[in-house]
PDB file of C-alpha atoms in Angstrom:
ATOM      1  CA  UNK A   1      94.828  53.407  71.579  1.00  0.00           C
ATOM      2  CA  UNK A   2      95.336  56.821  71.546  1.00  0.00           C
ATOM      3  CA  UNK A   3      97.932  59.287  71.430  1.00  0.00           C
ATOM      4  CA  UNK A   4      98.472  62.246  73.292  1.00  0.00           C
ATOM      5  CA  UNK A   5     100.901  65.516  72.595  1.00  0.00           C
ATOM      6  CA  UNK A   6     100.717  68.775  74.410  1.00  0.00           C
ATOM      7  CA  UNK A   7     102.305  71.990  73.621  1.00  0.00           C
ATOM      8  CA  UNK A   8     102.410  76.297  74.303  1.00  0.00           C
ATOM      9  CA  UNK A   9     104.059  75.780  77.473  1.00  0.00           C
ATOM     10  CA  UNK A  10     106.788  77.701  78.621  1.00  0.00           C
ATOM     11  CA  UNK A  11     108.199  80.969  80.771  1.00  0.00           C
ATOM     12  CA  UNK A  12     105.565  83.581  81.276  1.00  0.00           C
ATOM     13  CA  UNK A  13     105.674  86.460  83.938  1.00  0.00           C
ATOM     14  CA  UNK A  14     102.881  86.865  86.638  1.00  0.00           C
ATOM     15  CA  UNK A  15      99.774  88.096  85.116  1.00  0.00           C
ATOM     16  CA  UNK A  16     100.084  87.083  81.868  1.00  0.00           C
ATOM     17  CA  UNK A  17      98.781  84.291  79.331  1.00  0.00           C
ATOM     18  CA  UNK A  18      99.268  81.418  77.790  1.00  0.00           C
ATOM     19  CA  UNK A  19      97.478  78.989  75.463  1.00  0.00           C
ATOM     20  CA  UNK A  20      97.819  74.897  75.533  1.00  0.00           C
ATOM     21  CA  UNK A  21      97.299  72.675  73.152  1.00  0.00           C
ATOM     22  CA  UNK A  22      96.540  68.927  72.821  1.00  0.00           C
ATOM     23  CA  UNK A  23      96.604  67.406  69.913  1.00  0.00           C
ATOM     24  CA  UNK A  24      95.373  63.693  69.975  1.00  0.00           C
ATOM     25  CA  UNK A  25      95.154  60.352  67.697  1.00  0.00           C
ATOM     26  CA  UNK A  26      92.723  58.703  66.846  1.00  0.00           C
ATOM     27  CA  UNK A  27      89.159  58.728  65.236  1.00  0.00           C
ATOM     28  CA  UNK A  28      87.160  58.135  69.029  1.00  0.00           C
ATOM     29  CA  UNK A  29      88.580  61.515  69.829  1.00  0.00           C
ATOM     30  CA  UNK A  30      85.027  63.271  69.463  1.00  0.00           C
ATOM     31  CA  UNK A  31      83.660  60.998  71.914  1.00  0.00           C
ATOM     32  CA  UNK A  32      85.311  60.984  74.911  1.00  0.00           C
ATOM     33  CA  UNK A  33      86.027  63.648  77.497  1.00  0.00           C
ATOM     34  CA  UNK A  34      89.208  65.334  78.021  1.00  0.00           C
ATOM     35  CA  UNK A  35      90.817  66.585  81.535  1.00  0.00           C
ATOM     36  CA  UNK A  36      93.914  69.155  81.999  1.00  0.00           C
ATOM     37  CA  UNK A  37      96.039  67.925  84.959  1.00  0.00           C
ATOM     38  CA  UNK A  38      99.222  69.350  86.567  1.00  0.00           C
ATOM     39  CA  UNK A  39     102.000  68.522  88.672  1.00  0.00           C
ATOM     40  CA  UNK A  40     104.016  71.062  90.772  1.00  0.00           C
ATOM     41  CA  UNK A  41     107.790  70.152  91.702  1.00  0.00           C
ATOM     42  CA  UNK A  42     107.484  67.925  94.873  1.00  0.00           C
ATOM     43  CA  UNK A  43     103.816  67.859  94.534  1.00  0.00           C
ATOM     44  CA  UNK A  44     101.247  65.352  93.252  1.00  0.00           C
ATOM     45  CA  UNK A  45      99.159  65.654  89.790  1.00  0.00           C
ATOM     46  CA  UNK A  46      96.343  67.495  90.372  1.00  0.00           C
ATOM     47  CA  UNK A  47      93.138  68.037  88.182  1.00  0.00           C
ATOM     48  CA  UNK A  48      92.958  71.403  86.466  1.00  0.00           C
ATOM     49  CA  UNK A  49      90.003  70.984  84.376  1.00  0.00           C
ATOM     50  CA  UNK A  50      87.692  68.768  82.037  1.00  0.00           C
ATOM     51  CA  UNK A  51      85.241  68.930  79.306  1.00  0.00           C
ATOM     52  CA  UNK A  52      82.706  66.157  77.774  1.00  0.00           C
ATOM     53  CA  UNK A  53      83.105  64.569  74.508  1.00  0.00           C
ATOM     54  CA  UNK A  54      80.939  67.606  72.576  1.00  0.00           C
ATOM     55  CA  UNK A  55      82.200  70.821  74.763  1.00  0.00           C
ATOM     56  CA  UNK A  56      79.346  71.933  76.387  1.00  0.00           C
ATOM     57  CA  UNK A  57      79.872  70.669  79.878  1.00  0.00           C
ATOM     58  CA  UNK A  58      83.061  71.455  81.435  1.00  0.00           C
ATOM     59  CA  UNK A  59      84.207  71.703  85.376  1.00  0.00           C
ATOM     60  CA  UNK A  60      87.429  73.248  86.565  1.00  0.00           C
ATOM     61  CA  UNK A  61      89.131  73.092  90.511  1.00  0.00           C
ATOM     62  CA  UNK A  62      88.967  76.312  92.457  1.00  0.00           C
ATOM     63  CA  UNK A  63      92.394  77.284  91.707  1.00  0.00           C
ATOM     64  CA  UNK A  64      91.839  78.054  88.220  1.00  0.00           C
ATOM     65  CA  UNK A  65      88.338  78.935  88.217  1.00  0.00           C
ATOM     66  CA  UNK A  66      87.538  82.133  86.646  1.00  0.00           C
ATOM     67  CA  UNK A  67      91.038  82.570  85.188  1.00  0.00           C
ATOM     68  CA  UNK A  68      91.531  79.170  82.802  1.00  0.00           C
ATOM     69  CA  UNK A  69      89.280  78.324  80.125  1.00  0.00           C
ATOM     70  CA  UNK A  70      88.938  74.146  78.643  1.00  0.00           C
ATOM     71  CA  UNK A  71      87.572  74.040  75.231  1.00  0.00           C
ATOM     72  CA  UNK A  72      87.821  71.464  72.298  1.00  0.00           C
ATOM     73  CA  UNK A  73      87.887  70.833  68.424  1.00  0.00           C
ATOM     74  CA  UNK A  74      86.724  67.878  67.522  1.00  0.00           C
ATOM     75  CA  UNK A  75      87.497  68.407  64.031  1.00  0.00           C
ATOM     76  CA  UNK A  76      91.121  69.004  64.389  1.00  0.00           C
ATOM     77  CA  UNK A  77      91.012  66.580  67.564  1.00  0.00           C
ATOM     78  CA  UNK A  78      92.572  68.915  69.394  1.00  0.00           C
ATOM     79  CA  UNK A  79      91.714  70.188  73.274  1.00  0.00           C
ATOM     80  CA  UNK A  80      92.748  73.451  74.432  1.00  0.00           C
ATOM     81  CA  UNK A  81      93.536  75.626  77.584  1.00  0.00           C
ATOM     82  CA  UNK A  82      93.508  79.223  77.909  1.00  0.00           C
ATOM     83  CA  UNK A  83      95.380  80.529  80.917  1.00  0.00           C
ATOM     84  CA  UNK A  84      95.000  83.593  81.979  1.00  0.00           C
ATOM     85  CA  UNK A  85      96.562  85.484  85.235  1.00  0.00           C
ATOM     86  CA  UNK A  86      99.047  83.242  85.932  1.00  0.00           C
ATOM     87  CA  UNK A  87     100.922  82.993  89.234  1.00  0.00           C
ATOM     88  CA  UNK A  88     104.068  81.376  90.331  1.00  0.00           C
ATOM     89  CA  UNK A  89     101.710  78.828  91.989  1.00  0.00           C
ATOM     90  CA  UNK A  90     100.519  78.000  88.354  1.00  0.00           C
ATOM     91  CA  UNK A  91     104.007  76.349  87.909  1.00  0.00           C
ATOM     92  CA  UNK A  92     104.269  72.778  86.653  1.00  0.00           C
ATOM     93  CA  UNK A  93     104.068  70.138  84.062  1.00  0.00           C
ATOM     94  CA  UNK A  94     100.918  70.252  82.189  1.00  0.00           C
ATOM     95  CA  UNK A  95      99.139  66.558  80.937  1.00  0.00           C
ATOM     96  CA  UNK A  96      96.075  66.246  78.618  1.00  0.00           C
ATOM     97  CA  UNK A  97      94.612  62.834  79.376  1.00  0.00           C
ATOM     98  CA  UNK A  98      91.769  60.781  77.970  1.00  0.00           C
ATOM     99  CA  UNK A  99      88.751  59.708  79.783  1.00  0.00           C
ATOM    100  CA  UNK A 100      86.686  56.634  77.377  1.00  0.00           C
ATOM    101  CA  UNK A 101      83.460  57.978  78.692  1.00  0.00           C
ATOM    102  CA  UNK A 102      81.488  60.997  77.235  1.00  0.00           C
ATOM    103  CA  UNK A 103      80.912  62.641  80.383  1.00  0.00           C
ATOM    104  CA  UNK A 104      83.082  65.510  81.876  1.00  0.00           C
ATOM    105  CA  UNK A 105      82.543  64.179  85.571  1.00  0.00           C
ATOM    106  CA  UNK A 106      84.589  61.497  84.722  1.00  0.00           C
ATOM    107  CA  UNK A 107      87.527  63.246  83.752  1.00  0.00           C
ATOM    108  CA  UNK A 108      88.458  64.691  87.154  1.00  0.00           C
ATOM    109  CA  UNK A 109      90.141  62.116  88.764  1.00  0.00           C
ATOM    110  CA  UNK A 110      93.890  61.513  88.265  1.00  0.00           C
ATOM    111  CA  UNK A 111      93.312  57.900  89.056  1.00  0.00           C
ATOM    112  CA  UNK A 112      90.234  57.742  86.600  1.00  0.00           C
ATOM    113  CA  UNK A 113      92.168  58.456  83.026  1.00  0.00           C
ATOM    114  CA  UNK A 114      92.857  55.923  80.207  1.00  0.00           C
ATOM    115  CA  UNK A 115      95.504  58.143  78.525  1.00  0.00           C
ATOM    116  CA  UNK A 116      98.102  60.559  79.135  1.00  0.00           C
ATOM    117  CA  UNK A 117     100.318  62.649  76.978  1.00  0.00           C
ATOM    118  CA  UNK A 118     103.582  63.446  77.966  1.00  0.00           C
ATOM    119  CA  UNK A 119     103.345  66.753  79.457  1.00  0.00           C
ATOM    120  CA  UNK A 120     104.375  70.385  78.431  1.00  0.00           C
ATOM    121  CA  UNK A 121     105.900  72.770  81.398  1.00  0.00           C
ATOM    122  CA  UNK A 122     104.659  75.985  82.420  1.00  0.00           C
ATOM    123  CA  UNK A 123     107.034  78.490  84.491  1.00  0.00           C
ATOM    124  CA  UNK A 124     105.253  81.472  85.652  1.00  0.00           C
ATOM    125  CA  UNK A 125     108.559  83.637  86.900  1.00  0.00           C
ATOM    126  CA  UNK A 126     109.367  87.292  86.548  1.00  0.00           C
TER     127      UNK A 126
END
């Protein structure tokens, strides 16, 4: 089993920054991939972006490409994404979620995950 808590969301106006963290249970941490998933009022989760089990593979969808950055500490289990340039579209609850594989690929699907945290909002607004 393994537990899942997210925080740094919160209200940020367009353009700016923010940083999440994920803070997980467990010794296995270090060897499975993590994935960053949101969900939009009205909308369904979506993949954000994933990284394998040692941080040197990672994929992200074409929404955040360029402008959010996955990364992980495996000896504070702990994954992490950097936002940057927010929009309003960037709204939404924000889940961390485990994948029991190693491999990033894996980690893209909603459908796909073993774990999920509980979420942490983000509100780009001016």
């Amino acid at each position: 089993q393994v537990q899942l808590v997210e925080s740094g969301g919160g209200l940020v106006q367009p353009g700016g920054s923010l940083r999440l963290s994920c803070a997980a249970s467990g010794r296995t941490f270090s060897v499975y991939a993590m994935g960053w998933f949101r969900q939009a009022p009205g909308k369904e989760r979506e993949f954000v972006a994933a990284i394998n089990y040692n941080g040197d593979t990672t994929y992200y969808s074409d929404s955040v490409k360029g402008r959010f950055t996955i990364s992980r500490d495996n000896a504070k289990n702990t994954v992490y994404l950097q936002m940057n340039s927010l929009n309003p579209e960037d709204t939404g609850v924000y889940y961390c979620a485990v994948r029991k594989r190693s491999s990033a690929s894996y980690a893209t699907s909603v459908g796909a995950m073993d774990y999920w945290g509980t979420g942490t909002l983000v509100t780009v607004s001016s």
